[in-house]
PDB file of C-alpha atoms in Angstrom:
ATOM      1  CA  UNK A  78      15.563  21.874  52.625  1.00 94.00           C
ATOM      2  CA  UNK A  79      16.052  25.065  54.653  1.00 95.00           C
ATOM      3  CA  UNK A  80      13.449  26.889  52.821  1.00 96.00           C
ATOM      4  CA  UNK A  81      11.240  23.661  53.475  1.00 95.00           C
ATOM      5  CA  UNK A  82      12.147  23.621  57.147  1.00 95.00           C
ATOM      6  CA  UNK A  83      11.504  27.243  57.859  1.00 95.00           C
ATOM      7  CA  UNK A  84       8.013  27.390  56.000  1.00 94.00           C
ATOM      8  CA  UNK A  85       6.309  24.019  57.951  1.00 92.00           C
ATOM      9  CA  UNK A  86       7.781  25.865  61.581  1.00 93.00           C
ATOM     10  CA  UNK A  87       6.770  29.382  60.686  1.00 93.00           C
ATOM     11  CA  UNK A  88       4.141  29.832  62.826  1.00 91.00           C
ATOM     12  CA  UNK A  89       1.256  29.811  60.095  1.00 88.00           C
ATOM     13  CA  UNK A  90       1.938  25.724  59.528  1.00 89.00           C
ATOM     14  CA  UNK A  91       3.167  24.820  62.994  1.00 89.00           C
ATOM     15  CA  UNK A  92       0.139  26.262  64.855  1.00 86.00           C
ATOM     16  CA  UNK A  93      -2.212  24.546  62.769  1.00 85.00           C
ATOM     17  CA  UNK A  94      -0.239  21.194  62.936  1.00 82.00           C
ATOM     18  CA  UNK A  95       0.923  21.714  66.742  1.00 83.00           C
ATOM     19  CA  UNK A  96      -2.383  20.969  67.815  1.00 81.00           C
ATOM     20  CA  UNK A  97      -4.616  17.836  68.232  1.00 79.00           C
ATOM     21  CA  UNK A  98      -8.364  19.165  68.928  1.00 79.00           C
ATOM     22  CA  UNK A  99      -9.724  19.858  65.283  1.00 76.00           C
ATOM     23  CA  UNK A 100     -11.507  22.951  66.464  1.00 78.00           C
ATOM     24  CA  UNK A 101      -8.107  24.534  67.445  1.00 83.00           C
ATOM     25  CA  UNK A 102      -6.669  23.952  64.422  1.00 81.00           C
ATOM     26  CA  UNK A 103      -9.051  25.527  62.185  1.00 80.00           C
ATOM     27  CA  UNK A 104      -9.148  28.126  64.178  1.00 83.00           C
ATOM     28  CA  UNK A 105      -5.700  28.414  63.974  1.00 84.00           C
ATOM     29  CA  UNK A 106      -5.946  27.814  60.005  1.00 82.00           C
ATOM     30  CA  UNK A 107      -8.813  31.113  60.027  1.00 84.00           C
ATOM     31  CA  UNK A 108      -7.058  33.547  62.057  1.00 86.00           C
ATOM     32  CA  UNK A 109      -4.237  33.445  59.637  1.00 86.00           C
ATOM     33  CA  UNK A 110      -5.348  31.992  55.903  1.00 86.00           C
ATOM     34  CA  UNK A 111      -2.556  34.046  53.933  1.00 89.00           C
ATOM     35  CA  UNK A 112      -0.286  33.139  55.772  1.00 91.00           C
ATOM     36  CA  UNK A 113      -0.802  29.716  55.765  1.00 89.00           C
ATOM     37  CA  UNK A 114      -1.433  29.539  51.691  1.00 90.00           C
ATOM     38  CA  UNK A 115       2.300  31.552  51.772  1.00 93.00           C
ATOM     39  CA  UNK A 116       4.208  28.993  54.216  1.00 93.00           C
ATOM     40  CA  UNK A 117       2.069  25.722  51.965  1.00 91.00           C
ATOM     41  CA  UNK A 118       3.440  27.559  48.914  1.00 94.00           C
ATOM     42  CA  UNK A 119       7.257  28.077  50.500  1.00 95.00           C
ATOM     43  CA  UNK A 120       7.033  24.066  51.867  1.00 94.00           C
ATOM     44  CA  UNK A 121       6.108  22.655  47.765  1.00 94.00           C
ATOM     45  CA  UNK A 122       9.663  25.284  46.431  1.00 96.00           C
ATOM     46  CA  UNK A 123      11.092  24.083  49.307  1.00 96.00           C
ATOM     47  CA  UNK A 124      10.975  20.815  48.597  1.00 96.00           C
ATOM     48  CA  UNK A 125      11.034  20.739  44.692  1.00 96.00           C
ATOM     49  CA  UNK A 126      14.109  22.670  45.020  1.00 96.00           C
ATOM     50  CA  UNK A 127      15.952  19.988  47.538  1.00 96.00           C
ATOM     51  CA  UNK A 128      14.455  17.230  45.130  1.00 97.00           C
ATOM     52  CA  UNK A 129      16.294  18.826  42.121  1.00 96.00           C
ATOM     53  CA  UNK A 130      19.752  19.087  44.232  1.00 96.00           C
ATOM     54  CA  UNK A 131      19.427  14.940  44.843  1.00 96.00           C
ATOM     55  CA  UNK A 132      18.575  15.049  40.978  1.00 96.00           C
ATOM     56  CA  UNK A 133      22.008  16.889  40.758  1.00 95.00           C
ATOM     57  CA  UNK A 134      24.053  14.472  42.650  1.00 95.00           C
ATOM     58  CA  UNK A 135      22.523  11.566  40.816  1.00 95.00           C
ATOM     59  CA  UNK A 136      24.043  13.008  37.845  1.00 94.00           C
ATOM     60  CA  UNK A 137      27.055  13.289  39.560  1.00 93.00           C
ATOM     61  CA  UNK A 138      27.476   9.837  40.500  1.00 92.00           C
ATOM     62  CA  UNK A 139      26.507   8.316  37.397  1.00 91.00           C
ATOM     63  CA  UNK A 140      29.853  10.609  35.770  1.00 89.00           C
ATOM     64  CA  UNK A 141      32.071   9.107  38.265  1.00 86.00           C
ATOM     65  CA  UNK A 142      32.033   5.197  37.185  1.00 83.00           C
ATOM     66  CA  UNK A 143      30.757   2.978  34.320  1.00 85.00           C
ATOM     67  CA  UNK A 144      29.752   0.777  37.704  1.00 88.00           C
ATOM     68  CA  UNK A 145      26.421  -0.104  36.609  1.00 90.00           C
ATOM     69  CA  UNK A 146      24.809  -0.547  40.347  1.00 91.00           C
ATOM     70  CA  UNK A 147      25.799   2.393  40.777  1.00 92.00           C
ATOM     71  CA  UNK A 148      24.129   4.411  37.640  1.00 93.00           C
ATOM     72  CA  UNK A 149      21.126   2.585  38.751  1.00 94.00           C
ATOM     73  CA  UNK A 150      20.914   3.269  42.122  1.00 94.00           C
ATOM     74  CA  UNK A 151      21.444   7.046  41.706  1.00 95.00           C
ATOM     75  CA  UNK A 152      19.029   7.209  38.700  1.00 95.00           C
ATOM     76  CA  UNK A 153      16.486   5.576  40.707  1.00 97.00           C
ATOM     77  CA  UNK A 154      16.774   7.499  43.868  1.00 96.00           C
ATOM     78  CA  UNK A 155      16.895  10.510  42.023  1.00 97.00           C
ATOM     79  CA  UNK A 156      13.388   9.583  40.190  1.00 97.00           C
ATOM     80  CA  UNK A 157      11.862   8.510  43.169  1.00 97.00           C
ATOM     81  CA  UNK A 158      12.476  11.676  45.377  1.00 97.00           C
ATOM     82  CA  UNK A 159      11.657  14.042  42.523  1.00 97.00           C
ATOM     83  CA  UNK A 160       8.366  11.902  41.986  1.00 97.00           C
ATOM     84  CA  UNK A 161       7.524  12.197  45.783  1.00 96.00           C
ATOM     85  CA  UNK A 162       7.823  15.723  45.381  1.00 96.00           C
ATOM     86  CA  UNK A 163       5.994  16.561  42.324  1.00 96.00           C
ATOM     87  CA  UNK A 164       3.185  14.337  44.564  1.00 95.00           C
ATOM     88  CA  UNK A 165       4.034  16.972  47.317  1.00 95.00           C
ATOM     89  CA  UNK A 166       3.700  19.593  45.145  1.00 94.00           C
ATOM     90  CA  UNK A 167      -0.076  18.335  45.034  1.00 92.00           C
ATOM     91  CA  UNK A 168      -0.920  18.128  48.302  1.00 90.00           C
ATOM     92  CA  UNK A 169       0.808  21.222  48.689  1.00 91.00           C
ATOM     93  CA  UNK A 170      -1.994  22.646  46.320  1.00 90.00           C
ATOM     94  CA  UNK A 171      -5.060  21.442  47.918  1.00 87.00           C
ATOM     95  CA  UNK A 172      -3.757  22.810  51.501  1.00 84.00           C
ATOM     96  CA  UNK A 173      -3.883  26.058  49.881  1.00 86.00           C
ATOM     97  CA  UNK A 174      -7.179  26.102  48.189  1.00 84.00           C
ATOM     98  CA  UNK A 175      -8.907  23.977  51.173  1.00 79.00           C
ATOM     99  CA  UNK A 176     -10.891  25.867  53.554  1.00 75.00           C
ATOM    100  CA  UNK A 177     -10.709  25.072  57.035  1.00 70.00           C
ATOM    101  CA  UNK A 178     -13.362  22.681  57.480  1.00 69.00           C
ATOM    102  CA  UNK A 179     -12.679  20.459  55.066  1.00 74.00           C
ATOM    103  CA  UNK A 180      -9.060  20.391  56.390  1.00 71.00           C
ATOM    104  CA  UNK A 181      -9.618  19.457  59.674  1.00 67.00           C
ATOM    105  CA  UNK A 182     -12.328  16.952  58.236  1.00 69.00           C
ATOM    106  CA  UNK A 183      -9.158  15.001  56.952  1.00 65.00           C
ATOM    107  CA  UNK A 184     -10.596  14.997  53.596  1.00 65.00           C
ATOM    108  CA  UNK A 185      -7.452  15.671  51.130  1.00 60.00           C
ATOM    109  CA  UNK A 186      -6.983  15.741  47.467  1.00 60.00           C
ATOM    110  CA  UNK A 187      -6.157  12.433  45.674  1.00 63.00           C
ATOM    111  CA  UNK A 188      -7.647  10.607  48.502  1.00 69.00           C
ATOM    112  CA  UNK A 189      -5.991   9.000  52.029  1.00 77.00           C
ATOM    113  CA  UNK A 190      -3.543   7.197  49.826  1.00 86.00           C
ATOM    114  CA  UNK A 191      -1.795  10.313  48.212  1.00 89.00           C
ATOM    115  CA  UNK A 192       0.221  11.409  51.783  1.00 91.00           C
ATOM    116  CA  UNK A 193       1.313   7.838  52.421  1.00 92.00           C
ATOM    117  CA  UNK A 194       2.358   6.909  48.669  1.00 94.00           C
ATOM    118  CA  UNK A 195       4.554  10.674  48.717  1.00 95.00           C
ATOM    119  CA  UNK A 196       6.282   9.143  52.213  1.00 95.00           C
ATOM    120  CA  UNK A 197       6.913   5.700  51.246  1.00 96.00           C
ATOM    121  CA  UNK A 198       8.555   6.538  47.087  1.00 97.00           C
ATOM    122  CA  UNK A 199      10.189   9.996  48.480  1.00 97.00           C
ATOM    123  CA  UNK A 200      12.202   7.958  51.514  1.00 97.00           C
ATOM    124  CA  UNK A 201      12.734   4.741  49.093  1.00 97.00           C
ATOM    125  CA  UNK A 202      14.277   6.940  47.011  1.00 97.00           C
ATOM    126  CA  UNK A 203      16.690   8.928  49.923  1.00 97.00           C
ATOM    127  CA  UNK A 204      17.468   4.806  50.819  1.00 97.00           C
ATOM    128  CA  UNK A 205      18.405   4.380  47.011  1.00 97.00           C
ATOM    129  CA  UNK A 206      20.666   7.166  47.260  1.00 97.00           C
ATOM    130  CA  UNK A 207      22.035   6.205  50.291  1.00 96.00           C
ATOM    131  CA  UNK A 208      23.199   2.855  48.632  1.00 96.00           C
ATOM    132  CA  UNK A 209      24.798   5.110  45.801  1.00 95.00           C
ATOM    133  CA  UNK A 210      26.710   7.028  47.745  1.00 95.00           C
ATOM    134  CA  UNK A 211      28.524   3.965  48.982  1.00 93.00           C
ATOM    135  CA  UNK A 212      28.803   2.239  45.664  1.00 92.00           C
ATOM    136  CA  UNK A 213      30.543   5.781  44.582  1.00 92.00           C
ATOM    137  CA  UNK A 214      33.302   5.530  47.043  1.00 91.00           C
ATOM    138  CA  UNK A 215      32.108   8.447  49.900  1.00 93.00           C
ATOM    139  CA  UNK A 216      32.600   8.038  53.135  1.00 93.00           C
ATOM    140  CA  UNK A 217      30.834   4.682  54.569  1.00 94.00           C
ATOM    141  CA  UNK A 218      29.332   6.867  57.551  1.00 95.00           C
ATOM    142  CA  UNK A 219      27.737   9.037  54.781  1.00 96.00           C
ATOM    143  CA  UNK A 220      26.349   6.372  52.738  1.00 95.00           C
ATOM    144  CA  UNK A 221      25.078   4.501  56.146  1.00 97.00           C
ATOM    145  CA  UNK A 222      23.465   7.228  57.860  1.00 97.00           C
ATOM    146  CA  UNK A 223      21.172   8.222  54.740  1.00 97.00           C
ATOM    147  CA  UNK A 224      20.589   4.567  54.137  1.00 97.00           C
ATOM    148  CA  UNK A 225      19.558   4.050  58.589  1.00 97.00           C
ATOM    149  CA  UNK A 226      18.035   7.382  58.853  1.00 97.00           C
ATOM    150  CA  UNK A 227      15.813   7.005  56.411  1.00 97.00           C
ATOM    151  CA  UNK A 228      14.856   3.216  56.758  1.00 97.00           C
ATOM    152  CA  UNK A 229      14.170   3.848  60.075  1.00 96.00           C
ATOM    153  CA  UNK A 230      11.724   6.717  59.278  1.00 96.00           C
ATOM    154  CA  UNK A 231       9.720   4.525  56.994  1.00 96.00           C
ATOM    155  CA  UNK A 232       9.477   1.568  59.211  1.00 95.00           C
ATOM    156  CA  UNK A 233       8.230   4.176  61.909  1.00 94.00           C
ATOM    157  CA  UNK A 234       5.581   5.363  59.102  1.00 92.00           C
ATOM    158  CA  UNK A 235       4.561   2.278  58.036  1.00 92.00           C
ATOM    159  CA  UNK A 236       4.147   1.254  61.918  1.00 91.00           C
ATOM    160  CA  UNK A 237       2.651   4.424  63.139  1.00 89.00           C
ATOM    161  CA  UNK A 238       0.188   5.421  60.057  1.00 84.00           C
ATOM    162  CA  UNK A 239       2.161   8.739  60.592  1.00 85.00           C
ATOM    163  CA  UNK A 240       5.018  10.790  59.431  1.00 89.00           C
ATOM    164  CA  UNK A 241       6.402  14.045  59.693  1.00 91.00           C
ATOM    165  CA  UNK A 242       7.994  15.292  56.395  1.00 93.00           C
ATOM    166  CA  UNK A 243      10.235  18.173  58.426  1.00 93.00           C
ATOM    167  CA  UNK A 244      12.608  14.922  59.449  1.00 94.00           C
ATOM    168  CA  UNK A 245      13.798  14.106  56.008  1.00 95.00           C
ATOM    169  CA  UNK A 246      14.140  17.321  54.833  1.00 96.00           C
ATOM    170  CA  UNK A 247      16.201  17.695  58.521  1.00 96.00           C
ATOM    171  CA  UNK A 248      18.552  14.778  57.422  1.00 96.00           C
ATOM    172  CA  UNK A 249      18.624  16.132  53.630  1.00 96.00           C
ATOM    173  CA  UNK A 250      20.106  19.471  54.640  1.00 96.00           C
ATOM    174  CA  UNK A 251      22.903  16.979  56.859  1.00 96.00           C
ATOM    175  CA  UNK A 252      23.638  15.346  53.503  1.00 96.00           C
ATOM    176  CA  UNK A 253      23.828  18.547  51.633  1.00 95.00           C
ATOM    177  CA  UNK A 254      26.377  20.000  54.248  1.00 96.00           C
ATOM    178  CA  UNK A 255      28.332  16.514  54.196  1.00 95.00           C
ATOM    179  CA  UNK A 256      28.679  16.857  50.542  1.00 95.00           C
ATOM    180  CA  UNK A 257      30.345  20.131  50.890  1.00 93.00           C
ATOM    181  CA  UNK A 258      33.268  18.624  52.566  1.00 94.00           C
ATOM    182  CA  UNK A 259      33.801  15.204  51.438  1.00 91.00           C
ATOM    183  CA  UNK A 260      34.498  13.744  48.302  1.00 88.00           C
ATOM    184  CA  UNK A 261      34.385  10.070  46.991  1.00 88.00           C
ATOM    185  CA  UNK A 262      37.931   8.230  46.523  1.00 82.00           C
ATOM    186  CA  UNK A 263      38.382   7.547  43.151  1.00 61.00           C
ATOM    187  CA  UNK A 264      37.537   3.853  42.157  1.00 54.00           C
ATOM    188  CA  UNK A 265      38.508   3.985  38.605  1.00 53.00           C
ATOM    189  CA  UNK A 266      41.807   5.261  37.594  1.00 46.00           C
ATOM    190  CA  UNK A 267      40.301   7.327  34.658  1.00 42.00           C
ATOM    191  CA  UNK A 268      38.194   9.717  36.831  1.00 51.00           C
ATOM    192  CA  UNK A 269      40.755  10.559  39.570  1.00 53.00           C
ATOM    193  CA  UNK A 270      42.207  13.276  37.786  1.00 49.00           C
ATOM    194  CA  UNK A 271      38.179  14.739  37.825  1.00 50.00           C
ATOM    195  CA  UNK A 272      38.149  14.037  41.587  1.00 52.00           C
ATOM    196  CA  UNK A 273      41.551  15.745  42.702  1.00 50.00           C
ATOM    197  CA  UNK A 274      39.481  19.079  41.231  1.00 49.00           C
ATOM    198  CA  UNK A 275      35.864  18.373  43.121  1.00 53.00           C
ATOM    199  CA  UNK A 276      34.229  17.491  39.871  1.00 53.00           C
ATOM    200  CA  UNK A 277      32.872  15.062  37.798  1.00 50.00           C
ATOM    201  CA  UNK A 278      34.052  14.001  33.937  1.00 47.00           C
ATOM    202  CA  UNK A 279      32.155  16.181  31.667  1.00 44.00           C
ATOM    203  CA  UNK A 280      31.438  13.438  28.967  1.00 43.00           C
ATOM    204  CA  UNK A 281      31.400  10.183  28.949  1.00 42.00           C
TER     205      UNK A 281
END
């Protein structure tokens, strides 16, 4: 998420997307075309790389319990967000090989529907996850706040036809800090002696 964040507001992406006039942004695309191809390339490893850490703590969770709502919920949430960023990884693509008037024309690889479909399964997923995390025994303000945060950001991209990608990837890097310092409580006997050390059983 941090190497996400600091490609889309290096000023390559953000003066392109800081603007509403059309001609201004391709402008802003022209006067600066490596380094908006670089900062595209940075946001797709970016986020590949923070989709892979959820894939991590799906694992994770699934080691901690024979709870079976909870192996589902972090499989699922884990598929979801990597899906939504392989679909990133896409439209990360055609940014870079698009030239600037067909960019500001709106007219984007896969079609209107590819943006929208990456937003809806890559936040379903963060909700899935959310619901894991509780089922796994972390702290309920953990579990709630990726569960709220990210409900609330699809609602507002469902209403609005809009959504800014920067704001998950803000809350991700929140839960990837959180995880450094807390640790689920142990709700089956058998996997608190894994717990007491920070990790999870190593077979099952």
């Amino acid at each position: 998420s941090v190497i996400f964040i600091a490609a889309v507001v290096s000023p390559p992406m953000f003066n392109v997307f800081s603007v509403d006039d059309p001609a201004q942004a391709a402008a802003a695309f022209q006067e600066n075309v490596r380094g908006w191809r670089i900062a595209n390339g940075f946001a797709g490893i970016g986020a590949l790389i923070a989709a892979a850490g959820i894939v991590v703590l799906a694992r994770y969770l699934t080691a901690l319990s024979e709870n079976p709502q909870l192996r589902i919920a972090a499989s699922l949430g884990a598929t979801l967000v990597f899906i939504g960023a392989l679909l990133w990884l896409v439209i990360q693509f055609d940014r870079m090989t698009v030239s600037p008037e067909r960019f500001v024309s709106g007219e984007a690889l896969g079609g209107p529907w590819l943006f929208p479909l990456y937003v809806v399964v890559t936040l379903l997923g963060l909700i899935v996850i959310g619901y894991g995390l509780l089922k796994a025994g972390y702290p309920r303000w953990l579990g709630w706040f990726v569960i709220g945060v990210h409900s609330l950001l699809l609602v507002a991209g469902l209403a609005t036809q809009d959504a800014v990608p920067l704001n998950w990837h803000l809350s991700m890097l929140v839960l990837g800090i959180a995880l450094l310092f807390v640790r689920p409580t142990a709700s089956d006997p058998i996997h608190e002696e894994h717990l007491a050390v920070g990790r999870a059983p190593s077979g099952r």
